[in-house]
């Protein structure tokens, strides 16, 4: 089964690195890239836009969400995902960041739909691990 | 004289100095104690005028006073509350109080004068006054109606009134007009409870000096039971210096708190922002190695280029951070700044051919400022304006304007670029905040730097943004060079 992976990151190189990790793995997935949190939210919260991006049925989505982004940080994106009830859909978020801060991890764990915290650069192995966990969640 | 002889015996029984004076002023009779007190031999005073016992300065008017007394002879006390003296035979003055009682002998009006020797009391009073004057704080005793009864030297010095002036005043005369009515209410309510208390915490405790100046005071109240009623001793301390120290401590605490917050924020953001390019470079290099093995040289080339961009970005960020750190330690040497030239220098450095750059200088010369700080402020604002120009606009404009108004120097840097949405404007001057989604790889430190320098220059910076223009306005003190030295001292 092909799954959907979303990467939300303002850094072009980091998005490229996710793509490379995905290519290097044996994961069968379509990758959707967003360069800003508000763009992602915009698509997720407006039905037509979401359908255009992801298809008719509300899909399970694995999101790699960068923390440190200009204008809207990853945490603000989480807040709005929750507020807009988009998080009620099957959506699994992994925060990913260049640093591992205890405070960031604690803040992220407050959201039930945030399942993991990964440190950049993401490797094919880590991506595989995240996808395995995600599939468990989807079947649960 | 026979009668007088008879009363001599009686008067000797009296436990206090006493004398009998005829309306003519002649001393008719005395007793032993009287003679002892004034240093005369037995019966030496008899037949003499009473005026010899009166101090020289009132001796001349004394007969008139005496005549007045005999016109309306009523018993009376004299000397209480004022300094009355008697003169001894040896010329020494002794403090006394006297009581006058009119009596009649054989149809002749006389006055019985009883004398109270108050030397010891005066000594005690003087000792008490010396003790009060030696106190480090101002002390003022008031009666239950708020009249001042007793003051010490410190109170005289603190309020600038003479002792005698203070003794004519009420305690409310020593506080500013605006507090008088409430103070009266407090005083009355204090009279109900009369427990010792300190009136230290209230901000409104302000003393008023004779010259009209005010000072913050701490006051302690102690109830004193006087024979005439309930008095209160107020101990007053001028806390101007202490308040000033408190204010300075508070101020430096506030500065330290801000610096600490800044440092915490800095450490958090630095770890994100400095590490981010490094992790990306590490990721790119790992794929370069893989791609090299596979012989995919084109991909390797692209990734090396990407890595180099990231390295430049990282170097730029480190440079900005150092600049930010140095901003606090920069010298504050003010010089007359050539504003037009500085703007030129900045534009030459940053020049972008897509953009039309215009200036208008209407400020008053000379404008004195710290050259380096002014340059950095201008450089960051212009660089931002260039960075966020709107690529879709036909005319890309940046304007720099200056003017002076009411002792202030104004600088605006405006552009018709992509603008800053209102919901992000509050984050603008924080460190590492990039509010743009475009691909310009800023450090997020530019405006933090601007704010830091402007604050160091005792100025303000704000954003004014509308549909077509984004405008940063910097307001700095407009100083001419004659003010320079004073300012330099203040800023040290």
Coordinates of C-alpha atoms in Angstrom, one line a residue:
Chain A
X1 CA 0.0 0.0 0.0
X2 CA 1.3 3.4 -0.9
X3 CA 1.3 5.8 1.9
X4 CA 1.5 9.6 2.0
X5 CA 4.4 11.4 3.7
X6 CA 4.3 15.1 4.1
X7 CA 7.4 17.1 4.9
X8 CA 6.9 20.7 6.2
X9 CA 10.2 22.5 6.2
X10 CA 11.3 25.9 5.0
X11 CA 14.7 24.6 4.1
X12 CA 15.0 23.3 0.6
X13 CA 18.1 21.2 1.3
X14 CA 16.4 19.5 4.2
X15 CA 13.4 18.7 2.0
X16 CA 15.8 17.3 -0.5
X17 CA 17.4 15.2 2.2
X18 CA 14.1 13.6 3.1
X19 CA 13.5 12.8 -0.5
X20 CA 16.9 11.2 -0.7
X21 CA 16.2 9.2 2.4
X22 CA 12.9 8.0 1.0
X23 CA 14.6 7.1 -2.3
X24 CA 17.2 5.1 -0.5
X25 CA 14.7 3.2 1.5
X26 CA 12.3 0.5 0.1
X27 CA 9.3 2.5 1.3
X28 CA 6.4 2.9 -1.2
X29 CA 5.2 6.4 -0.5
X30 CA 4.2 9.6 -2.2
X31 CA 6.0 12.6 -0.8
X32 CA 4.3 16.0 -0.5
X33 CA 6.5 19.0 0.2
X34 CA 5.4 22.2 2.0
X35 CA 7.8 25.1 2.5
X36 CA 5.8 26.7 5.3
X37 CA 3.4 25.7 8.1
X38 CA 0.7 28.0 6.9
X39 CA 0.7 26.5 3.4
X40 CA 0.3 23.1 4.9
X41 CA -2.5 24.2 7.2
X42 CA -4.2 25.9 4.3
X43 CA -4.4 22.7 2.4
X44 CA -5.4 20.6 5.4
X45 CA -8.3 22.9 6.5
X46 CA -9.9 23.6 3.2
X47 CA -11.7 20.5 1.8
X48 CA -11.3 21.3 -1.9
X49 CA -7.6 22.0 -1.5
X50 CA -7.1 18.9 0.6
X51 CA -8.9 16.7 -1.9
X52 CA -6.9 18.2 -4.7
X53 CA -3.7 17.4 -2.9
X54 CA -4.5 14.0 -1.3
X55 CA -7.5 12.7 -3.1
X56 CA -11.2 12.1 -2.2
X57 CA -11.1 10.2 1.0
X58 CA -9.5 11.7 4.1
X59 CA -6.2 9.8 4.1
X60 CA -3.8 8.8 6.9
X61 CA -0.8 11.1 6.6
X62 CA 2.6 10.8 8.1
X63 CA 3.9 14.3 8.7
X64 CA 7.5 15.3 9.2
X65 CA 7.2 18.7 10.8
X66 CA 10.2 21.0 11.2
X67 CA 10.2 23.1 14.4
X68 CA 12.3 26.0 13.5
X69 CA 10.6 27.8 10.6
X70 CA 10.2 31.5 9.9
X71 CA 6.8 33.1 10.5
X72 CA 5.1 30.0 11.9
X73 CA 7.0 27.5 14.0
X74 CA 6.3 23.8 14.1
X75 CA 4.6 24.3 17.5
X76 CA 2.2 26.9 16.1
X77 CA 1.3 24.5 13.4
X78 CA 0.6 21.8 16.0
X79 CA -1.6 24.2 17.9
X80 CA -3.6 25.1 14.9
X81 CA -3.9 21.5 13.7
X82 CA -5.5 20.7 17.0
X83 CA -7.7 23.7 17.1
X84 CA -9.0 23.1 13.6
X85 CA -9.7 19.4 14.5
X86 CA -7.6 18.3 11.5
X87 CA -5.8 16.2 14.0
X88 CA -9.0 14.1 14.5
X89 CA -8.3 12.6 11.1
X90 CA -5.6 9.9 10.9
X91 CA -2.6 12.0 11.0
X92 CA 0.7 11.1 12.7
X93 CA 3.2 13.8 13.2
X94 CA 6.9 13.4 13.8
X95 CA 8.6 16.6 14.9
X96 CA 12.0 16.8 13.4
X97 CA 14.6 19.3 14.1
X98 CA 18.3 19.9 13.9
X99 CA 18.6 19.9 17.7
X100 CA 17.2 17.7 20.4
X101 CA 16.0 19.9 23.2
X102 CA 14.3 18.5 26.3
X103 CA 11.9 21.4 26.3
X104 CA 11.0 20.8 22.6
X105 CA 10.4 17.1 23.2
X106 CA 8.2 17.9 26.2
X107 CA 6.2 20.5 24.3
X108 CA 5.7 18.1 21.4
X109 CA 4.6 15.2 23.6
X110 CA 1.6 17.2 24.8
X111 CA -0.1 16.5 21.5
X112 CA -1.6 13.0 21.2
X113 CA -1.1 12.9 17.5
X114 CA 2.7 13.6 17.8
X115 CA 4.2 10.2 18.0
X116 CA 7.9 10.7 17.6
X117 CA 10.8 13.2 17.6
X118 CA 13.5 12.8 15.0
X119 CA 16.8 14.7 14.7
X120 CA 18.1 15.8 11.3
X121 CA 19.4 14.7 9.0
X122 CA 16.9 11.9 8.7
X123 CA 18.2 8.6 7.5
X124 CA 16.6 5.9 5.4
X125 CA 16.6 3.6 8.5
X126 CA 14.9 6.2 10.7
X127 CA 12.3 6.9 8.0
X128 CA 11.6 3.2 7.7
X129 CA 11.1 3.0 11.5
X130 CA 8.7 5.9 11.4
X131 CA 6.7 4.4 8.6
X132 CA 6.5 1.0 10.5
X133 CA 5.1 2.8 13.5
X134 CA 2.8 4.8 11.4
X135 CA 1.3 1.6 9.8
X136 CA 0.7 0.2 13.3
X137 CA -1.2 3.3 14.2
X138 CA -3.2 3.2 11.0
X139 CA -4.3 -0.4 11.6
X140 CA -5.0 0.1 15.2
Chain B
X1 CA 5.2 96.6 110.7
X2 CA 3.7 94.8 113.7
X3 CA 1.4 92.9 111.3
X4 CA 4.3 92.1 109.1
X5 CA 6.3 90.7 112.0
X6 CA 3.4 88.4 112.9
X7 CA 3.3 87.0 109.3
X8 CA 7.0 86.4 109.2
X9 CA 6.5 83.5 111.5
X10 CA 3.6 82.1 109.4
X11 CA 5.6 82.5 106.1
X12 CA 8.5 80.5 107.5
X13 CA 6.2 77.6 107.8
X14 CA 5.5 77.7 104.1
X15 CA 7.5 75.0 102.3
X16 CA 8.2 77.2 99.3
X17 CA 9.9 80.6 98.8
X18 CA 7.3 83.3 99.3
X19 CA 7.0 87.0 99.6
X20 CA 4.4 89.6 100.4
X21 CA 4.4 92.7 98.2
X22 CA 2.5 95.9 98.7
X23 CA 0.8 97.6 95.8
X24 CA 3.6 100.2 95.8
X25 CA 6.1 97.4 95.0
X26 CA 7.6 97.4 98.4
X27 CA 8.5 94.0 99.8
X28 CA 6.6 93.7 103.0
X29 CA 7.6 90.3 104.1
X30 CA 9.7 87.3 102.9
X31 CA 10.5 83.9 104.3
X32 CA 13.8 82.1 104.9
X33 CA 13.5 80.0 101.7
X34 CA 13.0 83.1 99.7
X35 CA 16.1 84.7 101.1
X36 CA 18.1 81.5 100.6
X37 CA 17.0 81.2 97.0
X38 CA 17.8 84.8 96.1
X39 CA 20.9 84.9 98.3
X40 CA 19.9 87.6 100.7
X41 CA 20.4 87.8 104.5
X42 CA 17.5 87.5 106.9
X43 CA 15.0 90.4 106.4
X44 CA 17.4 92.1 104.0
X45 CA 14.7 92.3 101.3
X46 CA 12.1 93.9 103.5
X47 CA 11.4 97.5 102.6
X48 CA 13.1 97.0 99.2
X49 CA 11.3 97.3 95.9
X50 CA 10.3 94.0 94.3
X51 CA 11.8 95.2 91.1
X52 CA 15.3 94.3 92.3
X53 CA 14.3 90.7 91.9
X54 CA 13.2 91.3 88.3
X55 CA 15.6 90.9 85.4
X56 CA 17.0 94.1 84.1
X57 CA 15.3 94.0 80.7
X58 CA 11.8 94.1 82.1
X59 CA 12.6 96.1 85.3
X60 CA 11.5 99.3 83.6
X61 CA 8.0 98.0 82.6
X62 CA 7.5 95.9 85.7
X63 CA 5.8 98.7 87.7
X64 CA 3.2 99.1 85.0
X65 CA 2.5 95.4 85.0
X66 CA 2.2 95.5 88.8
X67 CA -0.2 98.4 88.6
X68 CA -2.3 96.5 86.1
X69 CA -2.4 93.5 88.4
X70 CA -3.6 95.6 91.3
X71 CA -6.4 97.1 89.2
X72 CA -7.9 93.6 88.7
X73 CA -6.4 91.5 91.3
X74 CA -7.0 87.8 90.6
X75 CA -4.9 84.8 91.4
X76 CA -2.7 83.7 88.6
X77 CA 0.2 81.5 87.5
X78 CA 3.1 83.0 85.6
X79 CA 6.0 81.4 83.9
X80 CA 4.4 78.3 82.6
X81 CA 5.2 77.8 79.0
X82 CA 7.7 80.7 78.9
X83 CA 11.0 81.6 80.4
X84 CA 10.6 83.6 83.5
X85 CA 13.6 84.5 85.6
X86 CA 14.4 86.0 88.9
X87 CA 17.7 87.9 89.8
X88 CA 19.7 86.9 92.8
X89 CA 21.6 89.3 94.9
X90 CA 24.8 88.2 93.2
X91 CA 23.2 89.0 89.8
X92 CA 22.7 85.4 88.7
X93 CA 19.5 84.6 86.9
X94 CA 17.4 81.7 88.1
X95 CA 14.5 80.2 86.2
X96 CA 11.3 80.3 88.1
X97 CA 7.6 80.1 88.0
X98 CA 5.5 82.4 90.2
X99 CA 2.0 82.3 91.6
X100 CA 0.2 85.6 92.5
X101 CA -2.5 85.7 95.1
X102 CA -4.1 89.0 96.0
X103 CA -4.7 89.5 99.8
X104 CA -5.8 92.5 102.0
X105 CA -4.1 93.6 105.2
X106 CA -5.7 96.2 107.3
X107 CA -7.5 97.5 104.2
X108 CA -4.4 97.6 102.2
X109 CA -4.1 95.5 99.0
X110 CA -1.1 93.3 98.7
X111 CA 0.0 90.3 96.7
X112 CA 1.4 87.1 98.0
X113 CA 4.0 85.9 95.6
X114 CA 4.9 82.2 95.7
X115 CA 8.0 81.2 93.8
X116 CA 8.8 77.8 92.3
X117 CA 12.5 77.1 91.7
X118 CA 12.6 75.3 88.4
X119 CA 16.3 75.0 87.9
X120 CA 16.3 71.3 88.2
X121 CA 13.4 70.9 85.8
X122 CA 15.2 73.2 83.4
X123 CA 18.3 71.1 83.6
X124 CA 16.3 68.0 83.0
X125 CA 14.6 69.7 80.0
X126 CA 17.9 70.7 78.6
X127 CA 19.3 67.2 79.1
X128 CA 16.2 65.8 77.3
X129 CA 16.5 68.3 74.5
X130 CA 20.2 67.5 74.1
X131 CA 19.3 63.8 73.9
X132 CA 16.6 64.5 71.4
X133 CA 18.9 66.7 69.4
X134 CA 21.5 63.9 69.4
X135 CA 19.0 61.5 67.8
X136 CA 19.9 60.7 64.2
X137 CA 16.3 61.1 63.0
X138 CA 13.9 64.1 63.1
X139 CA 11.5 63.9 66.0
X140 CA 8.3 65.8 66.3
X141 CA 5.9 65.5 69.1
X142 CA 2.3 66.6 68.4
X143 CA -0.7 66.9 70.7
X144 CA -4.0 65.1 70.0
X145 CA -5.1 68.0 67.8
X146 CA -2.0 67.7 65.6
X147 CA -0.3 70.8 67.1
X148 CA 3.5 70.5 67.3
X149 CA 4.7 70.6 70.9
X150 CA 8.3 69.5 70.7
X151 CA 10.9 69.2 67.9
X152 CA 14.5 68.3 67.8
X153 CA 17.4 69.7 65.8
X154 CA 17.1 67.1 63.1
X155 CA 13.5 68.1 62.5
X156 CA 14.6 71.8 62.2
X157 CA 17.2 70.8 59.7
X158 CA 15.0 68.4 57.7
X159 CA 12.1 70.8 57.3
X160 CA 14.1 74.0 57.2
X161 CA 12.0 75.9 59.7
X162 CA 13.3 77.5 63.0
X163 CA 12.4 75.7 66.1
X164 CA 10.0 78.5 67.2
X165 CA 8.3 78.4 63.8
X166 CA 7.7 74.7 64.1
X167 CA 6.2 75.1 67.6
X168 CA 3.6 77.4 66.1
X169 CA 2.6 74.9 63.4
X170 CA 0.4 71.9 63.0
X171 CA 1.8 68.6 61.7
X172 CA -0.3 68.9 58.5
X173 CA 1.7 72.0 57.6
X174 CA 4.6 69.6 57.0
X175 CA 3.0 67.6 54.3
X176 CA 1.9 68.7 50.8
X177 CA -1.5 70.2 50.5
X178 CA -2.9 67.3 48.5
X179 CA -2.3 64.9 51.4
X180 CA -3.6 67.1 54.2
X181 CA -7.2 66.1 54.4
X182 CA -6.5 62.3 54.3
X183 CA -3.7 62.8 56.8
X184 CA -6.1 64.4 59.2
X185 CA -8.4 61.4 58.9
X186 CA -5.5 59.0 59.5
X187 CA -4.4 61.0 62.5
X188 CA -7.9 60.9 64.0
X189 CA -8.2 57.2 63.5
X190 CA -4.8 56.7 65.0
X191 CA -6.0 58.6 68.1
X192 CA -8.6 55.8 68.5
X193 CA -6.1 53.0 68.7
X194 CA -2.9 54.6 69.7
X195 CA -0.6 51.7 69.2
X196 CA 3.0 52.3 68.1
X197 CA 3.3 51.9 64.3
X198 CA 5.5 52.4 61.4
X199 CA 4.1 54.3 58.4
X200 CA 6.8 53.1 56.1
X201 CA 5.2 51.2 53.2
X202 CA 3.0 53.9 51.8
X203 CA 4.3 55.6 48.8
X204 CA 2.2 58.7 49.7
X205 CA 4.3 59.6 52.7
X206 CA 5.8 62.9 51.5
X207 CA 7.3 65.6 53.7
X208 CA 7.1 69.3 52.7
X209 CA 10.0 71.6 53.5
X210 CA 9.7 75.3 54.2
X211 CA 11.2 76.0 50.7
X212 CA 8.3 74.1 49.1
X213 CA 10.4 71.0 48.1
X214 CA 9.1 67.6 48.9
X215 CA 10.9 64.4 50.1
X216 CA 9.8 60.8 50.6
X217 CA 9.7 59.9 54.3
X218 CA 9.4 57.0 56.6
X219 CA 7.6 57.8 59.8
X220 CA 7.3 55.9 63.1
X221 CA 4.6 56.8 65.6
X222 CA 4.8 56.3 69.4
X223 CA 2.0 57.3 71.7
X224 CA 3.1 59.5 74.6
X225 CA 0.8 60.3 77.6
X226 CA 1.3 63.9 78.5
X227 CA -0.5 65.5 81.4
X228 CA -2.4 67.7 79.0
X229 CA -3.6 64.9 76.8
X230 CA -2.6 62.2 74.4
X231 CA 0.5 63.2 72.5
X232 CA 2.3 61.4 69.8
X233 CA 6.0 61.3 68.9
X234 CA 6.7 61.0 65.2
X235 CA 10.1 59.9 64.1
X236 CA 10.8 61.0 60.6
X237 CA 13.5 59.7 58.2
X238 CA 14.2 61.2 54.8
X239 CA 14.4 58.3 52.5
X240 CA 15.3 60.1 49.3
X241 CA 18.6 58.4 49.1
X242 CA 17.2 55.0 49.9
X243 CA 14.4 55.4 47.3
X244 CA 17.0 56.4 44.7
X245 CA 19.1 53.3 45.6
X246 CA 16.0 51.1 45.5
X247 CA 15.2 52.5 42.1
X248 CA 18.7 51.9 40.8
X249 CA 18.7 48.4 42.1
X250 CA 15.3 47.8 40.6
X251 CA 16.5 49.2 37.3
X252 CA 19.7 47.1 37.1
X253 CA 17.7 44.0 38.2
X254 CA 15.4 44.7 35.3
X255 CA 18.3 45.0 32.9
X256 CA 19.8 41.8 34.2
X257 CA 16.5 40.0 33.8
X258 CA 16.2 41.2 30.2
X259 CA 19.8 40.2 29.5
X260 CA 19.2 36.8 31.0
X261 CA 16.0 36.3 29.0
X262 CA 17.9 37.3 26.0
X263 CA 20.7 34.9 26.8
X264 CA 18.2 32.0 27.3
X265 CA 16.5 32.8 24.0
X266 CA 19.9 33.2 22.4
X267 CA 21.1 29.8 23.6
X268 CA 18.0 28.0 22.5
X269 CA 17.8 29.7 19.1
X270 CA 21.6 29.5 18.5
X271 CA 21.5 25.7 18.9
X272 CA 18.7 25.5 16.3
X273 CA 20.0 28.0 13.9
X274 CA 23.7 27.3 14.1
X275 CA 23.2 23.5 14.1
X276 CA 20.7 23.5 11.3
X277 CA 23.1 24.2 8.4
X278 CA 25.6 21.8 9.9
X279 CA 23.1 18.9 10.0
X280 CA 22.1 19.7 6.4
X281 CA 25.7 19.7 5.3
X282 CA 26.3 16.4 7.1
X283 CA 23.3 14.9 5.3
X284 CA 24.4 16.3 1.9
X285 CA 27.9 14.9 2.3
X286 CA 26.6 11.5 3.2
X287 CA 24.7 11.4 -0.1
X288 CA 27.7 12.8 -1.9
X289 CA 29.7 9.7 -0.7
X290 CA 27.0 7.4 -1.9
X291 CA 26.6 9.2 -5.3
X292 CA 30.3 9.2 -5.9
X293 CA 30.4 5.4 -5.5
X294 CA 27.6 5.2 -8.0
X295 CA 29.4 7.6 -10.3
X296 CA 26.5 10.1 -10.3
X297 CA 28.8 13.1 -10.5
X298 CA 26.2 15.6 -11.5
X299 CA 24.2 15.0 -8.3
X300 CA 27.5 15.2 -6.3
X301 CA 28.3 18.6 -7.9
X302 CA 24.8 19.9 -7.1
X303 CA 25.1 18.8 -3.5
X304 CA 28.5 20.3 -3.1
X305 CA 27.0 23.6 -4.3
X306 CA 24.2 23.3 -1.8
X307 CA 26.6 22.6 1.0
X308 CA 28.6 25.7 0.0
X309 CA 25.5 27.8 0.2
X310 CA 24.8 26.4 3.6
X311 CA 28.3 27.1 4.8
X312 CA 28.1 30.7 3.6
X313 CA 24.8 31.0 5.4
X314 CA 26.3 29.6 8.6
X315 CA 29.2 31.9 8.4
X316 CA 26.8 34.8 8.0
X317 CA 24.8 33.8 11.0
X318 CA 27.9 33.5 13.2
X319 CA 29.0 36.9 12.0
X320 CA 25.6 38.3 12.9
X321 CA 25.7 36.7 16.3
X322 CA 29.1 38.1 17.1
X323 CA 27.9 41.5 16.0
X324 CA 24.9 41.2 18.3
X325 CA 27.1 40.1 21.2
X326 CA 29.5 43.0 20.5
X327 CA 26.6 45.5 20.4
X328 CA 26.6 45.6 24.2
X329 CA 30.2 46.4 24.5
X330 CA 30.6 48.9 21.7
X331 CA 32.0 52.3 22.6
X332 CA 29.4 55.0 23.0
X333 CA 31.6 57.8 21.5
X334 CA 29.3 60.3 19.9
X335 CA 30.4 62.3 16.9
X336 CA 28.7 64.5 14.4
X337 CA 27.4 62.0 11.9
X338 CA 27.3 62.7 8.2
X339 CA 23.9 61.1 7.6
X340 CA 23.8 61.5 3.8
X341 CA 27.3 60.1 3.4
X342 CA 26.4 57.1 5.7
X343 CA 23.3 56.4 3.7
X344 CA 25.4 56.5 0.5
X345 CA 28.0 54.1 2.0
X346 CA 25.3 51.7 3.0
X347 CA 23.7 51.8 -0.5
X348 CA 27.0 51.4 -2.3
X349 CA 27.6 48.3 -0.1
X350 CA 24.2 46.7 -0.7
X351 CA 23.3 48.1 -4.1
X352 CA 20.7 46.2 -6.1
X353 CA 20.1 47.3 -9.7
X354 CA 16.5 46.2 -9.7
X355 CA 15.6 48.8 -7.1
X356 CA 15.0 52.5 -7.3
X357 CA 16.6 54.1 -4.2
X358 CA 15.7 57.6 -3.2
X359 CA 16.6 59.8 -0.2
X360 CA 15.4 63.0 1.4
X361 CA 17.4 64.6 4.2
X362 CA 15.6 67.3 6.2
X363 CA 17.1 66.8 9.6
X364 CA 18.8 69.6 11.6
X365 CA 22.6 69.5 11.5
X366 CA 24.7 68.6 13.3
X367 CA 23.3 65.3 14.3
X368 CA 25.5 63.5 16.9
X369 CA 25.4 59.8 17.3
X370 CA 27.6 56.7 17.6
X371 CA 28.7 56.3 14.0
X372 CA 29.0 52.4 14.1
X373 CA 25.6 51.9 15.7
X374 CA 23.9 54.3 13.3
X375 CA 25.6 52.5 10.4
X376 CA 24.5 49.0 11.5
X377 CA 20.9 50.2 12.0
X378 CA 20.8 51.7 8.6
X379 CA 22.5 48.8 7.0
X380 CA 20.1 46.3 8.4
X381 CA 17.0 48.2 7.6
X382 CA 18.1 48.9 4.0
X383 CA 19.2 45.3 3.6
X384 CA 15.8 44.0 4.8
X385 CA 14.1 46.4 2.4
X386 CA 16.1 45.0 -0.5
X387 CA 15.6 41.4 0.7
X388 CA 11.9 41.6 0.9
X389 CA 11.2 43.6 -2.3
X390 CA 8.3 42.4 -4.3
X391 CA 9.7 40.6 -7.4
X392 CA 6.3 40.9 -9.1
X393 CA 6.2 44.7 -8.9
X394 CA 7.3 46.7 -11.9
X395 CA 8.8 49.5 -9.7
X396 CA 10.7 48.4 -6.7
X397 CA 11.2 51.3 -4.4
X398 CA 13.1 52.1 -1.3
X399 CA 13.0 55.5 0.4
X400 CA 15.2 56.8 3.2
X401 CA 13.9 60.0 4.9
X402 CA 15.2 62.0 7.8
X403 CA 13.8 65.0 9.7
X404 CA 14.0 66.6 13.1
X405 CA 11.2 67.6 15.4
X406 CA 10.9 68.6 19.0
X407 CA 14.5 67.5 20.0
X408 CA 14.2 64.2 18.1
X409 CA 15.9 62.9 15.1
X410 CA 13.7 60.8 12.8
X411 CA 14.8 58.2 10.2
X412 CA 12.5 56.2 8.1
X413 CA 13.4 53.4 5.7
X414 CA 10.4 52.4 3.6
X415 CA 9.8 50.0 0.8
X416 CA 7.0 48.8 -1.4
X417 CA 8.0 45.2 -1.0
X418 CA 6.0 42.1 0.0
X419 CA 5.3 43.6 3.5
X420 CA 4.8 42.0 6.8
X421 CA 1.4 40.6 7.8
X422 CA 0.0 42.2 11.0
X423 CA -0.2 38.9 12.8
X424 CA 3.6 38.5 12.7
X425 CA 4.6 42.0 13.4
X426 CA 4.9 41.5 17.2
X427 CA 7.7 39.0 16.7
X428 CA 9.6 41.2 14.4
X429 CA 12.3 42.5 16.7
X430 CA 13.0 39.2 18.5
X431 CA 16.1 37.2 17.8
X432 CA 16.1 34.5 15.2
X433 CA 12.6 35.4 14.0
X434 CA 12.2 35.3 10.3
X435 CA 8.7 36.2 9.4
X436 CA 9.0 35.8 5.7
X437 CA 8.3 32.6 3.9
X438 CA 10.4 33.6 0.9
X439 CA 13.6 31.8 0.4
X440 CA 15.9 34.5 1.6
X441 CA 18.2 32.7 4.1
X442 CA 18.3 35.4 6.8
X443 CA 19.7 34.8 10.3
X444 CA 16.7 36.3 11.9
X445 CA 19.0 38.6 13.7
X446 CA 18.9 41.8 11.6
X447 CA 16.0 43.5 13.4
X448 CA 17.1 42.2 16.8
X449 CA 20.4 44.0 16.0
X450 CA 18.6 47.2 15.0
X451 CA 16.6 47.2 18.2
X452 CA 19.6 46.6 20.3
X453 CA 21.6 49.5 18.8
X454 CA 18.7 51.8 18.8
X455 CA 18.0 51.0 22.5
X456 CA 21.7 51.6 23.3
X457 CA 21.3 55.0 21.6
X458 CA 18.3 55.7 23.9
X459 CA 16.0 55.7 20.9
X460 CA 13.0 53.7 19.6
X461 CA 12.3 51.8 16.5
X462 CA 8.9 50.7 15.2
X463 CA 7.2 49.3 12.2
X464 CA 4.5 51.1 10.3
X465 CA 3.0 49.0 7.6
X466 CA 0.1 49.4 5.2
X467 CA -1.0 47.8 2.0
X468 CA 1.7 49.3 -0.2
X469 CA 4.5 50.4 2.1
X470 CA 6.5 48.9 4.8
X471 CA 8.2 51.6 6.9
X472 CA 10.6 51.3 9.8
X473 CA 10.8 54.5 11.8
X474 CA 13.8 55.1 14.1
X475 CA 13.6 57.9 16.6
X476 CA 16.8 59.1 18.2
X477 CA 17.7 62.0 20.5
X478 CA 18.7 64.9 18.3
X479 CA 21.8 66.1 20.0
X480 CA 24.2 68.7 19.0
X481 CA 27.9 68.5 19.8
X482 CA 27.7 70.9 22.8
X483 CA 25.7 68.2 24.6
X484 CA 28.3 65.5 23.7
X485 CA 30.4 65.5 26.8
X486 CA 27.5 65.4 29.2
X487 CA 25.9 62.5 27.3
X488 CA 29.2 60.6 27.1
X489 CA 29.4 60.8 30.9
X490 CA 25.8 59.6 31.3
X491 CA 26.3 56.6 29.0
X492 CA 29.5 55.4 30.6

